[in-house]
Amino acid sequence: MRRAAGTDRGREEGVVTFPGGRRALALLALVLSAFLLGGCWDYLDLERRGLVMAMAVDTDPADSRRLRLAVELPAPAALGPSAMDSGAVREPKIVMEASGVSLIEAGNELRSELEREPLWTQVIAVAVGEAVAREGVARVLDPFMRWDPLNPRAYLYLVDGEARGVLRLLPSAQPLVALALRSFADQFPFYPGMIRPRDVASIHRDLQETGSAVAPRVVVQEGQLRLVGGGVLKGGTLVGWLDAVQAEGTNCLLGWVYRALVQFDCPVAPAGQVAAWARLVDHRVTVAILDGRPRFHVRRAVSGRLVDLAGCPMDPEDPADLSRLTGALIAAIRERAMAAVERAQGELQVDYLRLGELVRRHYPGLWRSVDWQKLFPHVEIDVQVEPGAGGIESPGLLRRPVPYN
C-alpha cells in the first residue's frame, strides 16, 4: 500500500521515473569511458619500429668533444620467410652510427638514416669504449638514468679499445652481439674470470654510494668476443684493468661467485695439475678498530669436488692425501683473493672491494674523521679461506690417476 501510494504521489507531482534507471546510467558511463580512456593514441605497429638491441659509445674521431654512437638492430628482412625463399644470404643485423655532443643528440641523429622509429627500450647491452671510459662514463650513465625510453637495466661493458668495432662482429653462436653479451652474463656463475656483468642502474648506484665500481672487460681476439677480467672505475673514470686472476679474486671477496673451476699444482708433483669444482659459501666480512685504524677480516668457506687428478699421484681416499689436496685448493683460492687486494691497495689505490662501506656503517665517527682514499692503501685486510661443511669429495670410479708417461 505504501509503495502504491508513493507511486501515485509521484505521478500527481509530475515526477517521471524509469525502471532500472541507475543501471542504465552506469552502463552508459562505462561505454563513454571506453572511448575517453583508450590508451592507443600513440600506437605504432611493430613493423614500423626499429628494435635497438645494443649500443656502443666512443669518442668521435673527428672531434674528441663529441660522442660517436653505434647501434645494433635485427634486420627483419634477413630473418623473415621471404629472405629464406629468395635464397639470398643477408646479415641478420644492421649497424648504424651517428655522432653528437651528447648521447641523446647522437641517438636522435640516427633518425636521418634509420627507416624505422627507433625503440630504445629493447637495449640489453651497452659497450663503452676505453677513450670514453677514461674521460668518464657519466656521459653514458646520466642519460640512461634520466631519459625514460632508455633501459637502465641494460648490461654495461667496458671495451679494451673502440667499442663500435664490437657491434660489427658476427658472433659464432648468436645472431646479434647484444645476445652474445647477454649470454656471457648467464654464464658468469660458472666462469668468474670476468667481473660479474651488471646493469647500468647498479653501477650508477655503486658510483654514487662508494665512488667506485667494477665492470666486465670486453676484448676482441682473432675476430671473436671475449670477456676477460674487468675495469675499475673511480669517480666514474676508468683507472685500470683487472686480469682474469684479479677478477676472480674480486668476485670472491665481494661474494658474487659461489662456484668456480680451480686449477692448482699437485702437492707432490708440481708438474701435474689438479682441477676442482669449488663451492664458495659462507661469505662474511667484518671490521674492527685497532690503534685507530680499521682492520678487515674476510672469511670464505670452500667445499667441492675433485674432477681431474691426471699427473697427480695422490689418493683422495687416503685422509693424508685428501688433507694435502684440500690445503692446496684453499691456498689457490686465497692466492686469487690476495691478488685482488694487492691490485686494489697497491697499484690502483681504489676501494672497489667496498670495504669503506663497513667503516661508514659501523663507525660513522671514524669515517667522518679520516680521508678514506689516503687511508685505504694502508689498512690491514686479512683473508681467511677454510674448508666448508661439505668438505672435498672425489666422485667417480677412480681412486688413483691412470699412469702415463
Coordinates of C-alpha atoms in Angstrom, one line a residue:
M1 CA 0.0 0.0 0.0
R2 CA 2.9 2.4 0.8
R3 CA 4.6 1.7 -2.5
A4 CA 1.4 2.3 -4.4
A5 CA 0.7 5.5 -2.5
G6 CA 4.3 6.7 -3.2
T7 CA 3.9 5.9 -6.9
D8 CA 0.6 7.8 -7.1
R9 CA 2.1 10.7 -5.3
G10 CA 5.0 10.9 -7.7
R11 CA 2.6 10.8 -10.6
E12 CA 0.5 13.6 -9.1
E13 CA 3.6 15.7 -8.6
G14 CA 4.7 15.2 -12.2
V15 CA 7.9 13.2 -11.5
V16 CA 8.8 10.7 -14.2
T17 CA 10.6 7.5 -13.1
F18 CA 12.3 4.8 -15.3
P19 CA 12.7 1.2 -14.1
G20 CA 16.4 0.3 -13.8
G21 CA 17.5 3.9 -14.4
R22 CA 20.6 3.7 -12.2
R23 CA 21.9 0.6 -14.0
A24 CA 21.3 2.2 -17.4
L25 CA 23.3 5.3 -16.3
A26 CA 26.2 3.1 -15.0
L27 CA 26.3 1.2 -18.3
L28 CA 26.3 4.5 -20.3
A29 CA 29.2 5.8 -18.2
L30 CA 31.2 2.6 -18.8
V31 CA 30.6 2.9 -22.6
L32 CA 31.8 6.5 -22.6
S33 CA 34.9 5.7 -20.5
A34 CA 35.9 3.1 -23.1
F35 CA 36.2 5.9 -25.7
L36 CA 37.7 8.5 -23.3
L37 CA 40.3 6.3 -21.6
G38 CA 41.7 4.5 -24.7
G39 CA 45.5 4.2 -24.5
C40 CA 46.3 3.7 -28.2
W41 CA 46.5 7.3 -29.3
D42 CA 50.3 6.9 -29.9
Y43 CA 50.2 3.3 -31.0
L44 CA 52.8 2.4 -33.7
D45 CA 53.0 -1.0 -35.4
L46 CA 56.0 -3.2 -34.6
E47 CA 56.6 -3.3 -38.4
R48 CA 57.4 0.4 -38.3
R49 CA 59.8 0.2 -35.3
G50 CA 63.5 -0.5 -35.2
L51 CA 64.5 -2.6 -32.2
V52 CA 67.8 -1.2 -30.9
M53 CA 69.4 -4.1 -29.1
A54 CA 72.9 -2.8 -28.3
M55 CA 74.7 0.5 -28.1
A56 CA 78.4 1.2 -28.4
V57 CA 79.8 4.6 -27.4
D58 CA 83.2 6.1 -28.5
T59 CA 84.7 9.5 -28.9
D60 CA 84.2 11.0 -32.3
P61 CA 87.5 10.6 -34.3
A62 CA 86.8 14.0 -35.9
D63 CA 86.1 15.8 -32.7
S64 CA 87.1 14.3 -29.3
R65 CA 84.4 16.5 -27.6
R66 CA 81.7 14.7 -29.4
L67 CA 80.4 11.1 -28.9
R68 CA 80.2 8.5 -31.7
L69 CA 77.2 6.2 -31.1
A70 CA 76.8 2.9 -32.9
V71 CA 73.6 0.8 -32.6
E72 CA 72.8 -2.8 -33.5
L73 CA 69.3 -3.7 -34.8
P74 CA 68.0 -7.0 -36.0
A75 CA 67.4 -7.0 -39.8
P76 CA 63.8 -8.1 -40.3
A77 CA 64.2 -9.0 -44.0
A78 CA 67.1 -11.3 -43.2
L79 CA 65.1 -13.2 -40.6
G80 CA 61.7 -13.5 -42.3
P81 CA 60.4 -16.2 -44.7
S82 CA 60.9 -14.0 -47.8
A83 CA 64.6 -14.0 -47.3
M84 CA 64.7 -17.8 -46.9
D85 CA 62.6 -18.3 -50.1
S86 CA 64.8 -16.0 -52.2
G87 CA 67.9 -17.9 -51.2
A88 CA 69.9 -14.7 -50.7
V89 CA 72.3 -14.6 -47.8
R90 CA 72.0 -11.4 -45.7
E91 CA 73.5 -10.4 -42.4
P92 CA 71.0 -10.9 -39.6
K93 CA 71.6 -7.3 -38.3
I94 CA 72.0 -3.7 -39.1
V95 CA 74.7 -1.5 -37.5
M96 CA 74.3 2.3 -37.8
E97 CA 76.4 5.2 -36.5
A98 CA 75.9 8.8 -35.7
S99 CA 77.7 11.5 -33.7
G100 CA 76.6 14.3 -31.4
V101 CA 77.6 16.4 -28.5
S102 CA 75.6 14.1 -26.2
L103 CA 74.4 10.6 -26.3
I104 CA 70.8 11.8 -26.8
E105 CA 71.7 14.0 -29.7
A106 CA 73.7 11.2 -31.4
G107 CA 70.7 8.9 -31.0
N108 CA 68.4 11.5 -32.4
E109 CA 70.7 11.9 -35.4
L110 CA 70.1 8.3 -36.3
R111 CA 66.6 9.3 -37.4
S112 CA 68.0 10.8 -40.6
E113 CA 69.2 7.3 -41.7
L114 CA 67.0 4.8 -39.9
E115 CA 63.9 4.0 -41.9
R116 CA 62.0 2.9 -38.7
E117 CA 61.1 4.6 -35.5
P118 CA 63.9 3.6 -33.0
L119 CA 62.7 1.6 -30.0
W120 CA 65.2 2.2 -27.3
T121 CA 63.5 0.2 -24.5
Q122 CA 64.9 -3.0 -26.0
V123 CA 68.6 -2.2 -25.4
I124 CA 70.1 -5.0 -23.4
A125 CA 73.8 -4.2 -23.7
V126 CA 75.9 -1.0 -23.7
A127 CA 79.6 -1.1 -24.7
V128 CA 81.7 1.8 -23.6
G129 CA 85.0 2.4 -25.4
E130 CA 88.2 2.9 -23.5
A131 CA 88.6 6.5 -24.5
V132 CA 85.1 7.5 -23.2
A133 CA 85.6 5.5 -20.0
R134 CA 88.9 7.2 -19.2
E135 CA 87.2 10.6 -19.6
G136 CA 84.3 9.5 -17.5
V137 CA 81.2 7.2 -18.0
A138 CA 78.8 9.9 -16.7
R139 CA 78.1 11.0 -20.3
V140 CA 76.7 7.5 -20.8
L141 CA 75.1 6.7 -17.4
D142 CA 73.3 10.0 -16.9
P143 CA 71.0 9.8 -20.0
F144 CA 70.1 6.2 -19.0
M145 CA 69.0 7.3 -15.6
R146 CA 67.1 10.4 -16.8
W147 CA 65.5 9.6 -20.1
D148 CA 62.6 7.1 -19.9
P149 CA 63.0 5.5 -23.3
L150 CA 66.5 4.1 -22.4
N151 CA 66.6 0.9 -20.4
P152 CA 68.7 1.3 -17.2
R153 CA 68.6 -2.5 -16.8
A154 CA 70.9 -2.9 -19.8
Y155 CA 74.2 -4.5 -19.0
L156 CA 77.3 -2.3 -19.1
Y157 CA 80.6 -3.5 -20.6
L158 CA 84.0 -1.7 -20.9
V159 CA 85.8 -2.3 -24.1
D160 CA 89.5 -2.5 -24.4
G161 CA 89.8 -0.2 -27.4
E162 CA 87.0 1.1 -29.6
A163 CA 83.5 -0.1 -28.8
R164 CA 81.9 0.3 -32.2
G165 CA 84.0 -2.4 -33.7
V166 CA 82.5 -4.9 -31.3
L167 CA 79.0 -4.4 -32.7
R168 CA 80.2 -5.1 -36.3
L169 CA 81.3 -8.6 -35.3
L170 CA 79.2 -11.6 -36.2
P171 CA 79.2 -13.9 -33.2
S172 CA 79.6 -17.7 -33.8
A173 CA 76.6 -18.9 -31.9
Q174 CA 74.3 -15.9 -31.7
P175 CA 72.8 -13.7 -34.5
L176 CA 73.5 -10.5 -32.6
V177 CA 76.3 -9.1 -30.4
A178 CA 73.7 -8.0 -27.9
L179 CA 72.5 -11.6 -27.4
A180 CA 76.1 -12.8 -27.1
L181 CA 77.0 -10.2 -24.4
R182 CA 73.8 -11.1 -22.6
S183 CA 74.7 -14.8 -22.8
F184 CA 78.1 -14.0 -21.0
A185 CA 76.1 -12.7 -18.1
D186 CA 74.2 -16.0 -17.9
Q187 CA 77.5 -17.9 -17.9
F188 CA 79.2 -15.9 -15.2
P189 CA 78.2 -18.3 -12.3
F190 CA 80.5 -20.9 -14.0
Y191 CA 83.3 -18.6 -15.1
P192 CA 84.3 -16.0 -12.5
G193 CA 87.4 -15.0 -14.5
M194 CA 85.4 -12.0 -15.6
I195 CA 83.8 -9.4 -13.4
R196 CA 80.1 -10.1 -12.9
P197 CA 78.1 -8.3 -15.6
R198 CA 75.7 -5.8 -14.1
D199 CA 73.2 -3.3 -15.3
V200 CA 73.6 0.4 -15.7
A201 CA 71.5 1.2 -12.7
S202 CA 73.6 -0.9 -10.4
I203 CA 76.9 0.6 -11.5
H204 CA 75.4 4.1 -11.2
R205 CA 74.3 3.3 -7.7
D206 CA 77.8 2.0 -6.7
L207 CA 79.4 5.1 -8.1
Q208 CA 77.0 7.3 -6.1
E209 CA 77.3 5.4 -2.8
T210 CA 81.0 4.5 -2.8
G211 CA 82.7 6.5 -5.6
S212 CA 84.0 3.3 -7.3
A213 CA 82.7 0.3 -9.2
V214 CA 83.9 -2.6 -11.4
A215 CA 82.6 -3.7 -14.8
P216 CA 83.4 -6.6 -17.2
R217 CA 86.1 -6.0 -19.8
V218 CA 85.4 -6.9 -23.5
V219 CA 88.3 -7.7 -25.8
V220 CA 88.3 -8.8 -29.4
Q221 CA 90.8 -11.7 -30.2
E222 CA 91.0 -13.2 -33.6
G223 CA 87.7 -11.8 -34.6
Q224 CA 85.9 -13.2 -31.6
L225 CA 84.4 -11.6 -28.5
R226 CA 85.9 -12.4 -25.1
L227 CA 85.1 -11.3 -21.6
V228 CA 88.4 -11.2 -19.6
G229 CA 88.8 -9.6 -16.3
G230 CA 87.3 -6.2 -15.8
G231 CA 87.8 -2.5 -15.5
V232 CA 88.0 -0.3 -12.3
L233 CA 86.0 2.9 -12.2
K234 CA 87.0 5.6 -9.7
G235 CA 84.6 8.6 -9.6
G236 CA 83.2 7.4 -12.9
T237 CA 86.6 7.3 -14.6
L238 CA 88.4 4.2 -15.8
V239 CA 91.7 4.0 -13.9
G240 CA 92.9 0.5 -14.7
W241 CA 92.2 -3.1 -15.8
L242 CA 91.9 -6.3 -13.8
D243 CA 93.2 -9.6 -15.3
A244 CA 91.4 -12.9 -15.0
V245 CA 93.0 -13.9 -11.7
Q246 CA 92.4 -10.5 -10.1
A247 CA 88.8 -10.5 -11.4
E248 CA 88.2 -13.9 -9.9
G249 CA 89.6 -12.7 -6.6
T250 CA 87.4 -9.6 -6.7
N251 CA 84.3 -11.7 -7.3
C252 CA 85.3 -13.9 -4.4
L253 CA 85.8 -11.1 -2.0
L254 CA 82.6 -9.3 -3.0
G255 CA 80.6 -12.5 -2.5
W256 CA 79.5 -12.6 -6.2
V257 CA 80.7 -16.1 -7.0
Y258 CA 79.6 -19.3 -5.4
R259 CA 81.0 -21.8 -7.8
A260 CA 84.3 -21.9 -9.7
L261 CA 86.6 -24.2 -11.5
V262 CA 90.0 -24.0 -9.7
Q263 CA 93.2 -25.3 -11.3
F264 CA 96.2 -25.8 -8.9
D265 CA 99.5 -27.6 -8.8
C266 CA 99.7 -31.1 -7.4
P267 CA 101.2 -31.0 -3.9
V268 CA 103.6 -33.9 -4.6
A269 CA 104.3 -33.4 -8.4
P270 CA 104.2 -29.6 -9.3
A271 CA 104.3 -30.5 -13.0
G272 CA 100.9 -32.2 -12.6
Q273 CA 97.6 -30.2 -12.4
V274 CA 94.6 -30.8 -10.3
A275 CA 91.1 -29.4 -11.2
A276 CA 88.3 -29.0 -8.7
W277 CA 84.8 -27.5 -8.9
A278 CA 84.8 -25.4 -5.8
R279 CA 81.7 -24.2 -4.0
L280 CA 82.4 -20.9 -2.2
V281 CA 80.0 -20.4 0.7
D282 CA 79.6 -18.5 4.0
H283 CA 80.8 -15.1 2.8
R284 CA 81.5 -12.8 5.8
V285 CA 83.3 -9.5 6.1
T286 CA 83.9 -7.9 9.5
V287 CA 85.8 -4.8 10.6
A288 CA 87.4 -3.9 13.9
I289 CA 89.3 -0.8 15.0
L290 CA 92.9 -1.4 16.2
D291 CA 95.1 1.5 17.2
G292 CA 92.7 3.9 15.5
R293 CA 92.7 2.1 12.2
P294 CA 90.2 -0.3 10.7
R295 CA 91.2 -3.9 10.3
F296 CA 89.1 -6.1 7.9
H297 CA 88.6 -9.8 8.1
V298 CA 87.1 -11.6 5.1
R299 CA 86.1 -15.2 5.5
R300 CA 85.0 -17.7 2.9
A301 CA 84.4 -21.4 3.3
V302 CA 85.0 -23.8 0.4
S303 CA 83.9 -27.3 -0.4
G304 CA 83.8 -29.0 -3.7
R305 CA 84.7 -32.0 -5.9
L306 CA 88.0 -33.1 -7.5
V307 CA 87.3 -33.6 -11.1
D308 CA 90.8 -34.1 -12.6
L309 CA 93.8 -35.7 -11.0
A310 CA 95.8 -36.6 -14.1
G311 CA 99.5 -36.4 -13.4
C312 CA 99.0 -36.1 -9.6
P313 CA 99.8 -39.5 -7.9
M314 CA 97.7 -39.0 -4.9
D315 CA 94.8 -41.0 -3.4
P316 CA 91.8 -38.8 -2.4
E317 CA 90.5 -41.8 -0.3
D318 CA 93.7 -41.5 1.9
P319 CA 93.0 -38.9 4.6
A320 CA 96.5 -37.6 4.5
D321 CA 96.4 -37.1 0.7
L322 CA 92.9 -35.6 0.9
S323 CA 94.1 -33.1 3.5
R324 CA 97.0 -32.0 1.3
L325 CA 94.8 -31.6 -1.7
T326 CA 92.3 -29.6 0.3
G327 CA 95.1 -27.4 1.6
A328 CA 96.4 -26.8 -2.0
L329 CA 92.9 -25.9 -3.2
I330 CA 92.4 -23.4 -0.3
A331 CA 95.8 -21.9 -1.0
A332 CA 94.9 -21.4 -4.7
I333 CA 91.7 -19.6 -3.8
R334 CA 93.3 -17.4 -1.2
E335 CA 96.1 -16.5 -3.8
R336 CA 93.4 -15.2 -6.2
A337 CA 91.8 -13.2 -3.4
M338 CA 95.1 -11.6 -2.3
A339 CA 95.9 -10.7 -6.0
A340 CA 92.7 -8.6 -5.9
V341 CA 93.7 -7.0 -2.6
E342 CA 97.2 -6.1 -3.8
R343 CA 95.8 -4.6 -7.0
A344 CA 93.3 -2.5 -5.1
Q345 CA 95.7 -1.3 -2.4
G346 CA 98.9 -1.2 -4.4
E347 CA 98.8 0.0 -7.9
L348 CA 95.3 1.4 -8.2
Q349 CA 94.6 2.5 -4.6
V350 CA 90.9 2.3 -5.2
D351 CA 88.5 0.6 -2.7
Y352 CA 86.4 -1.3 -5.3
L353 CA 86.1 -4.0 -2.7
R354 CA 83.5 -1.9 -0.9
L355 CA 85.3 -2.2 2.5
G356 CA 84.9 1.5 3.3
E357 CA 81.1 0.9 3.4
L358 CA 81.6 -1.2 6.5
V359 CA 83.5 1.6 8.3
R360 CA 80.9 4.1 7.3
R361 CA 78.1 2.0 8.7
H362 CA 79.7 0.7 11.9
Y363 CA 82.0 3.6 12.8
P364 CA 80.5 6.8 11.4
G365 CA 82.5 9.0 13.7
L366 CA 85.8 7.5 12.5
W367 CA 84.6 7.6 8.9
R368 CA 84.0 11.4 9.1
S369 CA 87.4 12.0 10.7
V370 CA 89.6 10.2 8.1
D371 CA 90.5 10.6 4.5
W372 CA 89.5 7.1 3.3
Q373 CA 91.2 7.4 -0.1
K374 CA 94.5 8.0 1.7
L375 CA 93.9 5.5 4.5
F376 CA 92.7 2.6 2.4
P377 CA 96.1 1.5 0.9
H378 CA 97.5 1.1 4.4
V379 CA 94.7 -0.8 6.2
E380 CA 95.1 -4.4 7.1
I381 CA 92.9 -6.9 5.2
D382 CA 93.0 -10.5 6.4
V383 CA 91.6 -13.1 4.0
Q384 CA 90.7 -16.5 5.5
V385 CA 89.7 -19.4 3.4
E386 CA 88.8 -22.6 5.2
P387 CA 87.2 -26.0 4.5
G388 CA 83.4 -25.9 4.4
A389 CA 81.0 -28.3 6.0
G390 CA 80.7 -30.5 2.9
G391 CA 84.5 -31.0 2.6
I392 CA 86.3 -32.0 -0.6
E393 CA 84.8 -35.0 -2.4
S394 CA 86.3 -37.2 -5.2
P395 CA 83.4 -38.8 -7.1
G396 CA 83.8 -41.3 -9.9
L397 CA 85.2 -44.8 -10.4
L398 CA 88.9 -43.9 -10.0
R399 CA 90.9 -43.7 -6.8
R400 CA 94.3 -43.0 -8.4
P401 CA 95.1 -41.4 -11.7
V402 CA 95.9 -43.5 -14.7
P403 CA 99.7 -43.7 -15.0
Y404 CA 101.0 -42.1 -18.2
N405 CA 104.5 -41.2 -19.3

